[in-house]
PDB file of C-alpha atoms in Angstrom:
ATOM      1  CA  MET N 195     121.817 105.734  87.670  1.00 45.00           C
ATOM      2  CA  SER N 196     121.759 103.491  90.722  1.00 58.00           C
ATOM      3  CA  GLY N 197     118.168 102.352  90.263  1.00 90.00           C
ATOM      4  CA  LYS N 198     117.108 104.339  93.295  1.00 97.00           C
ATOM      5  CA  PRO N 199     114.473 107.063  92.892  1.00 98.00           C
ATOM      6  CA  VAL N 200     116.031 110.493  92.385  1.00 98.00           C
ATOM      7  CA  LEU N 201     114.244 113.467  93.903  1.00 98.00           C
ATOM      8  CA  HIS N 202     114.780 116.864  92.281  1.00 98.00           C
ATOM      9  CA  TYR N 203     113.872 119.782  94.537  1.00 98.00           C
ATOM     10  CA  PHE N 204     115.167 122.628  96.644  1.00 96.00           C
ATOM     11  CA  ASN N 205     116.998 121.968  99.908  1.00 95.00           C
ATOM     12  CA  ILE N 206     113.864 122.586 101.978  1.00 95.00           C
ATOM     13  CA  GLN N 207     110.749 120.652 102.998  1.00 96.00           C
ATOM     14  CA  GLY N 208     108.216 122.251 100.654  1.00 95.00           C
ATOM     15  CA  ARG N 209     106.174 120.028  98.380  1.00 96.00           C
ATOM     16  CA  MET N 210     108.773 117.273  98.324  1.00 97.00           C
ATOM     17  CA  GLU N 211     108.760 116.490 102.041  1.00 98.00           C
ATOM     18  CA  SER N 212     105.653 114.288 101.958  1.00 98.00           C
ATOM     19  CA  ILE N 213     107.286 112.296  99.161  1.00 98.00           C
ATOM     20  CA  ARG N 214     110.400 111.867 101.295  1.00 98.00           C
ATOM     21  CA  TRP N 215     108.238 110.686 104.201  1.00 98.00           C
ATOM     22  CA  LEU N 216     106.324 108.186 102.077  1.00 98.00           C
ATOM     23  CA  LEU N 217     109.420 106.689 100.463  1.00 98.00           C
ATOM     24  CA  ALA N 218     111.159 106.456 103.826  1.00 98.00           C
ATOM     25  CA  ALA N 219     108.160 104.772 105.454  1.00 98.00           C
ATOM     26  CA  ALA N 220     108.071 102.259 102.606  1.00 98.00           C
ATOM     27  CA  GLY N 221     111.746 101.483 103.200  1.00 98.00           C
ATOM     28  CA  VAL N 222     112.817 102.833  99.827  1.00 98.00           C
ATOM     29  CA  GLU N 223     116.270 104.355  99.594  1.00 97.00           C
ATOM     30  CA  PHE N 224     116.408 107.434  97.404  1.00 98.00           C
ATOM     31  CA  GLU N 225     118.880 109.988  96.121  1.00 98.00           C
ATOM     32  CA  GLU N 226     118.410 113.723  95.887  1.00 98.00           C
ATOM     33  CA  ASN N 227     119.433 116.304  93.349  1.00 97.00           C
ATOM     34  CA  LEU N 228     119.177 119.386  95.530  1.00 97.00           C
ATOM     35  CA  LEU N 229     118.773 122.549  93.487  1.00 97.00           C
ATOM     36  CA  MET N 230     121.112 125.156  94.929  1.00 95.00           C
ATOM     37  CA  GLY N 231     120.692 127.919  92.346  1.00 96.00           C
ATOM     38  CA  GLN N 232     118.751 129.109  89.310  1.00 97.00           C
ATOM     39  CA  GLU N 233     121.209 127.381  86.970  1.00 97.00           C
ATOM     40  CA  ASP N 234     120.274 123.990  88.454  1.00 97.00           C
ATOM     41  CA  LEU N 235     116.593 124.627  87.818  1.00 97.00           C
ATOM     42  CA  GLU N 236     117.233 125.941  84.324  1.00 97.00           C
ATOM     43  CA  LYS N 237     119.256 122.847  83.448  1.00 97.00           C
ATOM     44  CA  LEU N 238     116.286 120.614  84.280  1.00 97.00           C
ATOM     45  CA  ARG N 239     114.040 122.851  82.194  1.00 97.00           C
ATOM     46  CA  ASN N 240     116.425 123.029  79.252  1.00 97.00           C
ATOM     47  CA  ASP N 241     116.913 119.263  79.298  1.00 97.00           C
ATOM     48  CA  GLY N 242     113.149 118.875  78.931  1.00 97.00           C
ATOM     49  CA  LEU N 243     112.759 117.020  82.228  1.00 97.00           C
ATOM     50  CA  LEU N 244     110.042 119.193  83.777  1.00 97.00           C
ATOM     51  CA  MET N 245     106.626 118.786  82.175  1.00 97.00           C
ATOM     52  CA  PHE N 246     105.301 122.027  83.666  1.00 98.00           C
ATOM     53  CA  GLN N 247     108.678 123.737  84.117  1.00 96.00           C
ATOM     54  CA  GLN N 248     108.533 123.296  87.886  1.00 97.00           C
ATOM     55  CA  VAL N 249     109.576 120.955  90.670  1.00 98.00           C
ATOM     56  CA  PRO N 250     109.135 118.627  92.512  1.00 98.00           C
ATOM     57  CA  MET N 251     110.160 115.996  89.998  1.00 98.00           C
ATOM     58  CA  VAL N 252     110.945 112.379  90.804  1.00 98.00           C
ATOM     59  CA  GLU N 253     112.796 109.991  88.508  1.00 98.00           C
ATOM     60  CA  MET N 254     111.497 106.525  89.269  1.00 98.00           C
ATOM     61  CA  ASP N 255     110.768 103.332  87.349  1.00 97.00           C
ATOM     62  CA  GLY N 256     111.915 104.902  84.108  1.00 96.00           C
ATOM     63  CA  MET N 257     109.572 107.874  84.486  1.00 97.00           C
ATOM     64  CA  LYS N 258     110.050 111.543  85.251  1.00 98.00           C
ATOM     65  CA  MET N 259     107.093 112.188  87.502  1.00 98.00           C
ATOM     66  CA  VAL N 260     105.743 115.609  88.386  1.00 98.00           C
ATOM     67  CA  GLN N 261     102.883 116.976  90.507  1.00 97.00           C
ATOM     68  CA  SER N 262     103.324 115.962  94.120  1.00 97.00           C
ATOM     69  CA  ARG N 263      99.933 114.333  94.714  1.00 96.00           C
ATOM     70  CA  ALA N 264     100.267 112.199  91.588  1.00 98.00           C
ATOM     71  CA  ILE N 265     103.725 111.122  92.745  1.00 98.00           C
ATOM     72  CA  LEU N 266     102.398 110.280  96.220  1.00 98.00           C
ATOM     73  CA  ASN N 267      99.590 108.186  94.748  1.00 98.00           C
ATOM     74  CA  TYR N 268     102.017 106.238  92.578  1.00 98.00           C
ATOM     75  CA  ILE N 269     104.330 105.502  95.503  1.00 98.00           C
ATOM     76  CA  ALA N 270     101.423 104.554  97.762  1.00 98.00           C
ATOM     77  CA  THR N 271     100.047 102.179  95.134  1.00 98.00           C
ATOM     78  CA  LYS N 272     103.419 100.593  94.397  1.00 98.00           C
ATOM     79  CA  TYR N 273     104.240  99.946  98.047  1.00 98.00           C
ATOM     80  CA  ASN N 274     100.788  98.819  99.170  1.00 98.00           C
ATOM     81  CA  LEU N 275      99.991 101.940 101.169  1.00 98.00           C
ATOM     82  CA  TYR N 276      96.763 102.779  99.347  1.00 98.00           C
ATOM     83  CA  GLY N 277      94.115 100.453 100.753  1.00 97.00           C
ATOM     84  CA  LYS N 278      92.812  97.126  99.534  1.00 97.00           C
ATOM     85  CA  ASP N 279      89.893  98.325  97.389  1.00 97.00           C
ATOM     86  CA  MET N 280      88.180 101.369  95.911  1.00 97.00           C
ATOM     87  CA  LYS N 281      86.296 102.220  99.101  1.00 98.00           C
ATOM     88  CA  GLU N 282      89.476 102.253 101.167  1.00 98.00           C
ATOM     89  CA  ARG N 283      91.255 104.347  98.542  1.00 98.00           C
ATOM     90  CA  LEU N 284      88.365 106.801  98.623  1.00 98.00           C
ATOM     91  CA  LEU N 285      88.717 107.174 102.390  1.00 98.00           C
ATOM     92  CA  ILE N 286      92.484 107.578 102.105  1.00 98.00           C
ATOM     93  CA  ASP N 287      91.995 110.249  99.435  1.00 98.00           C
ATOM     94  CA  MET N 288      89.352 112.046 101.504  1.00 98.00           C
ATOM     95  CA  TYR N 289      91.595 112.143 104.537  1.00 98.00           C
ATOM     96  CA  THR N 290      94.743 113.183 102.691  1.00 98.00           C
ATOM     97  CA  GLU N 291      92.898 115.920 100.788  1.00 97.00           C
ATOM     98  CA  GLY N 292      91.781 117.309 104.137  1.00 96.00           C
ATOM     99  CA  MET N 293      95.389 117.201 105.312  1.00 97.00           C
ATOM    100  CA  ALA N 294      96.411 119.006 102.123  1.00 96.00           C
ATOM    101  CA  ASP N 295      94.177 121.935 103.085  1.00 95.00           C
ATOM    102  CA  LEU N 296      96.154 122.371 106.297  1.00 95.00           C
ATOM    103  CA  PHE N 297      99.491 121.834 104.568  1.00 94.00           C
ATOM    104  CA  GLU N 298      98.592 124.598 102.110  1.00 94.00           C
ATOM    105  CA  LEU N 299      98.002 127.002 104.978  1.00 93.00           C
ATOM    106  CA  SER N 300     101.442 126.175 106.363  1.00 93.00           C
ATOM    107  CA  PHE N 301     102.966 127.049 102.979  1.00 92.00           C
ATOM    108  CA  LYS N 302     101.284 130.455 103.169  1.00 92.00           C
ATOM    109  CA  VAL N 303     103.258 131.250 106.314  1.00 92.00           C
ATOM    110  CA  ILE N 304     106.404 130.963 104.219  1.00 90.00           C
ATOM    111  CA  LEU N 305     105.143 132.288 100.892  1.00 88.00           C
ATOM    112  CA  GLY N 306     102.706 134.959 102.027  1.00 89.00           C
ATOM    113  CA  PRO N 307     103.344 138.611 102.898  1.00 91.00           C
ATOM    114  CA  PRO N 308     105.185 139.044 106.215  1.00 92.00           C
ATOM    115  CA  GLU N 309     102.376 141.181 107.628  1.00 94.00           C
ATOM    116  CA  GLN N 310      99.950 138.256 107.234  1.00 94.00           C
ATOM    117  CA  ARG N 311     102.098 135.566 108.870  1.00 93.00           C
ATOM    118  CA  ASP N 312     100.758 135.917 112.394  1.00 94.00           C
ATOM    119  CA  ALA N 313      97.169 135.758 111.153  1.00 95.00           C
ATOM    120  CA  THR N 314      97.956 132.691 109.056  1.00 95.00           C
ATOM    121  CA  LYS N 315      99.610 130.953 112.011  1.00 95.00           C
ATOM    122  CA  SER N 316      96.531 131.669 114.128  1.00 96.00           C
ATOM    123  CA  LEU N 317      94.314 130.246 111.387  1.00 96.00           C
ATOM    124  CA  ILE N 318      96.442 127.082 111.180  1.00 96.00           C
ATOM    125  CA  LYS N 319      96.143 126.536 114.923  1.00 96.00           C
ATOM    126  CA  ASP N 320      92.406 127.161 114.850  1.00 96.00           C
ATOM    127  CA  ARG N 321      91.761 124.853 111.891  1.00 96.00           C
ATOM    128  CA  ALA N 322      93.954 122.104 113.352  1.00 97.00           C
ATOM    129  CA  LYS N 323      92.362 122.271 116.784  1.00 96.00           C
ATOM    130  CA  ASN N 324      88.752 122.808 115.788  1.00 97.00           C
ATOM    131  CA  ARG N 325      88.319 121.251 112.360  1.00 97.00           C
ATOM    132  CA  PHE N 326      90.891 118.729 111.168  1.00 97.00           C
ATOM    133  CA  PHE N 327      92.237 117.075 114.307  1.00 98.00           C
ATOM    134  CA  PRO N 328      88.750 116.494 115.772  1.00 98.00           C
ATOM    135  CA  ALA N 329      87.722 114.861 112.491  1.00 98.00           C
ATOM    136  CA  PHE N 330      90.663 112.452 112.462  1.00 98.00           C
ATOM    137  CA  GLU N 331      90.283 111.724 116.174  1.00 98.00           C
ATOM    138  CA  LYS N 332      86.649 110.828 115.476  1.00 98.00           C
ATOM    139  CA  VAL N 333      87.678 108.453 112.682  1.00 98.00           C
ATOM    140  CA  LEU N 334      90.064 106.593 114.967  1.00 98.00           C
ATOM    141  CA  LYS N 335      87.503 106.466 117.765  1.00 97.00           C
ATOM    142  CA  SER N 336      84.744 105.222 115.442  1.00 97.00           C
ATOM    143  CA  HIS N 337      86.483 101.969 114.571  1.00 96.00           C
ATOM    144  CA  GLY N 338      88.864 101.583 117.506  1.00 94.00           C
ATOM    145  CA  GLN N 339      91.709 100.478 115.281  1.00 95.00           C
ATOM    146  CA  GLY N 340      95.334 101.545 115.224  1.00 95.00           C
ATOM    147  CA  TYR N 341      95.341 103.112 111.768  1.00 98.00           C
ATOM    148  CA  LEU N 342      92.963 105.381 109.873  1.00 98.00           C
ATOM    149  CA  VAL N 343      91.827 102.935 107.178  1.00 98.00           C
ATOM    150  CA  GLY N 344      91.506  99.145 107.201  1.00 96.00           C
ATOM    151  CA  ASN N 345      93.549  98.695 110.400  1.00 96.00           C
ATOM    152  CA  LYS N 346      96.667  98.850 108.241  1.00 97.00           C
ATOM    153  CA  LEU N 347      99.336 101.472 107.632  1.00 98.00           C
ATOM    154  CA  SER N 348      98.516 103.651 104.639  1.00 98.00           C
ATOM    155  CA  LYS N 349      99.530 106.879 102.988  1.00 98.00           C
ATOM    156  CA  ALA N 350      96.973 108.635 105.184  1.00 98.00           C
ATOM    157  CA  ASP N 351      98.675 107.629 108.451  1.00 98.00           C
ATOM    158  CA  ILE N 352     102.113 108.635 107.206  1.00 98.00           C
ATOM    159  CA  LEU N 353     101.041 112.032 105.909  1.00 98.00           C
ATOM    160  CA  LEU N 354      98.966 112.721 109.020  1.00 98.00           C
ATOM    161  CA  THR N 355     102.012 111.990 111.156  1.00 98.00           C
ATOM    162  CA  GLU N 356     104.062 114.394 109.049  1.00 98.00           C
ATOM    163  CA  LEU N 357     101.296 116.986 109.422  1.00 97.00           C
ATOM    164  CA  MET N 358     101.229 116.601 113.202  1.00 97.00           C
ATOM    165  CA  TYR N 359     104.956 117.238 113.398  1.00 97.00           C
ATOM    166  CA  CYS N 360     104.471 120.264 111.164  1.00 95.00           C
ATOM    167  CA  VAL N 361     101.688 121.972 113.112  1.00 95.00           C
ATOM    168  CA  GLU N 362     103.411 121.321 116.416  1.00 96.00           C
ATOM    169  CA  GLU N 363     106.061 123.744 115.164  1.00 94.00           C
ATOM    170  CA  PHE N 364     103.388 126.433 115.446  1.00 93.00           C
ATOM    171  CA  ASP N 365     102.004 125.260 118.793  1.00 94.00           C
ATOM    172  CA  ALA N 366     103.379 122.251 120.672  1.00 94.00           C
ATOM    173  CA  SER N 367     100.142 121.888 122.650  1.00 96.00           C
ATOM    174  CA  LEU N 368      97.820 121.324 119.678  1.00 95.00           C
ATOM    175  CA  LEU N 369      97.593 117.550 120.203  1.00 97.00           C
ATOM    176  CA  THR N 370      96.860 117.772 123.929  1.00 96.00           C
ATOM    177  CA  ASN N 371      93.149 116.985 123.605  1.00 96.00           C
ATOM    178  CA  PHE N 372      93.558 114.271 120.982  1.00 98.00           C
ATOM    179  CA  PRO N 373      94.872 111.097 122.666  1.00 98.00           C
ATOM    180  CA  LEU N 374      94.183 108.823 119.703  1.00 98.00           C
ATOM    181  CA  LEU N 375      96.106 111.108 117.375  1.00 98.00           C
ATOM    182  CA  GLN N 376      98.965 111.228 119.854  1.00 98.00           C
ATOM    183  CA  ALA N 377      98.971 107.433 119.900  1.00 98.00           C
ATOM    184  CA  LEU N 378      98.949 107.272 116.095  1.00 98.00           C
ATOM    185  CA  LYS N 379     101.868 109.709 115.905  1.00 98.00           C
ATOM    186  CA  THR N 380     103.837 107.582 118.364  1.00 98.00           C
ATOM    187  CA  ARG N 381     102.908 104.350 116.571  1.00 98.00           C
ATOM    188  CA  VAL N 382     103.979 105.579 113.139  1.00 98.00           C
ATOM    189  CA  SER N 383     107.083 107.326 114.501  1.00 98.00           C
ATOM    190  CA  ASN N 384     108.243 104.075 116.070  1.00 98.00           C
ATOM    191  CA  LEU N 385     108.008 102.042 112.878  1.00 98.00           C
ATOM    192  CA  PRO N 386     111.634 101.106 112.103  1.00 98.00           C
ATOM    193  CA  ASN N 387     111.798 102.861 108.740  1.00 98.00           C
ATOM    194  CA  VAL N 388     110.136 106.026 110.045  1.00 98.00           C
ATOM    195  CA  LYS N 389     112.183 106.009 113.237  1.00 98.00           C
ATOM    196  CA  LYS N 390     115.332 105.949 111.116  1.00 97.00           C
ATOM    197  CA  PHE N 391     114.012 108.828 108.990  1.00 98.00           C
ATOM    198  CA  LEU N 392     113.360 110.916 112.116  1.00 97.00           C
ATOM    199  CA  GLN N 393     116.939 110.559 113.321  1.00 96.00           C
ATOM    200  CA  PRO N 394     119.465 113.383 112.849  1.00 94.00           C
ATOM    201  CA  GLY N 395     121.456 113.025 109.656  1.00 95.00           C
ATOM    202  CA  SER N 396     118.627 111.512 107.625  1.00 96.00           C
ATOM    203  CA  GLN N 397     117.215 112.976 104.402  1.00 97.00           C
ATOM    204  CA  ARG N 398     114.374 114.566 106.331  1.00 97.00           C
ATOM    205  CA  LYS N 399     114.578 118.334 105.990  1.00 96.00           C
ATOM    206  CA  PRO N 400     114.292 120.743 108.933  1.00 95.00           C
ATOM    207  CA  PHE N 401     111.153 122.796 109.440  1.00 94.00           C
ATOM    208  CA  THR N 402     111.298 125.613 106.902  1.00 93.00           C
ATOM    209  CA  THR N 403     111.019 129.084 108.398  1.00 92.00           C
ATOM    210  CA  PRO N 404     110.220 132.221 106.392  1.00 92.00           C
ATOM    211  CA  GLU N 405     113.789 133.355 107.027  1.00 92.00           C
ATOM    212  CA  MET N 406     115.184 130.145 105.540  1.00 93.00           C
ATOM    213  CA  PHE N 407     112.956 130.508 102.490  1.00 92.00           C
ATOM    214  CA  GLU N 408     113.949 134.135 101.940  1.00 92.00           C
ATOM    215  CA  GLU N 409     117.613 133.168 102.102  1.00 93.00           C
ATOM    216  CA  MET N 410     117.063 130.366  99.568  1.00 93.00           C
ATOM    217  CA  LYS N 411     115.185 132.716  97.213  1.00 90.00           C
ATOM    218  CA  LYS N 412     118.316 134.818  96.763  1.00 93.00           C
ATOM    219  CA  SER N 413     119.712 132.043  94.573  1.00 94.00           C
ATOM    220  CA  PHE N 414     116.597 131.774  92.372  1.00 93.00           C
ATOM    221  CA  LYS N 415     114.355 133.949  90.204  1.00 85.00           C
ATOM    222  CA  PHE N 416     110.940 133.446  91.754  1.00 74.00           C
TER     223      PHE N 416
END
C-alpha cells in the first residue's frame, strides 16, 4: 500500500465519479482497482471487503468505506470542503441532495429500459432547466458571492460543476440562461487541481453511454 486512497469500482463514471472529482479537487492522489470482470468483484466479496457486497468501495485512512454519499462526506470533512459550521453543512447537504436527484435520473438513462431512454433524457433536461439550475442560480444571485456556501469552495461547488458537465452531454445549451452557473463552472474548472483532472489522460472517466454500460455488463452478472 502506498498510503494513497484506493478506489474499487468499474471502469466507468457511475457512483464513483463524484468521489474522483472530490479527491482531485482536494489535490489528493489516488489509485484505482478497476474491476474488469465478475471474478474481480467476487474476490472483493470473498475477502470480506464489501460491507453490503457492492461497490463503490474506497480504502482510505485504514478504513474500507462504502456508500458513496458517506464517502463523499468523509472526504469533504477531511479536506475542509464541508463548511465552517452546522448551518453551512446543512446548506451544502441540501444543495448536494438536490443534485443527487438529477444524478439519479442520469443513471436511469443507462440502467433503464431502452424504450424509456428518450423520455428520461427529456425529463433530465426539463428538471435541469426548470427546477434545479434556477434554484442554484438564485442561490448565487442572492449573496453575490463566487461559491454556493460561505464564499468558499465546498463539496457543493465541485459536485455541481460535475453535474453541469454531465447534463451538458444531454443538451449543450442547458446553461445558456444561467450566467452565474456558467461562471461557477468556469471558476471551479480553472482551479489548478480540477483543471489537471479535466485534462486528457487523467483518472476522470468518459461520459458513460448506454452502449458502454451494456458492453461492460457482459463481463459481470448483474
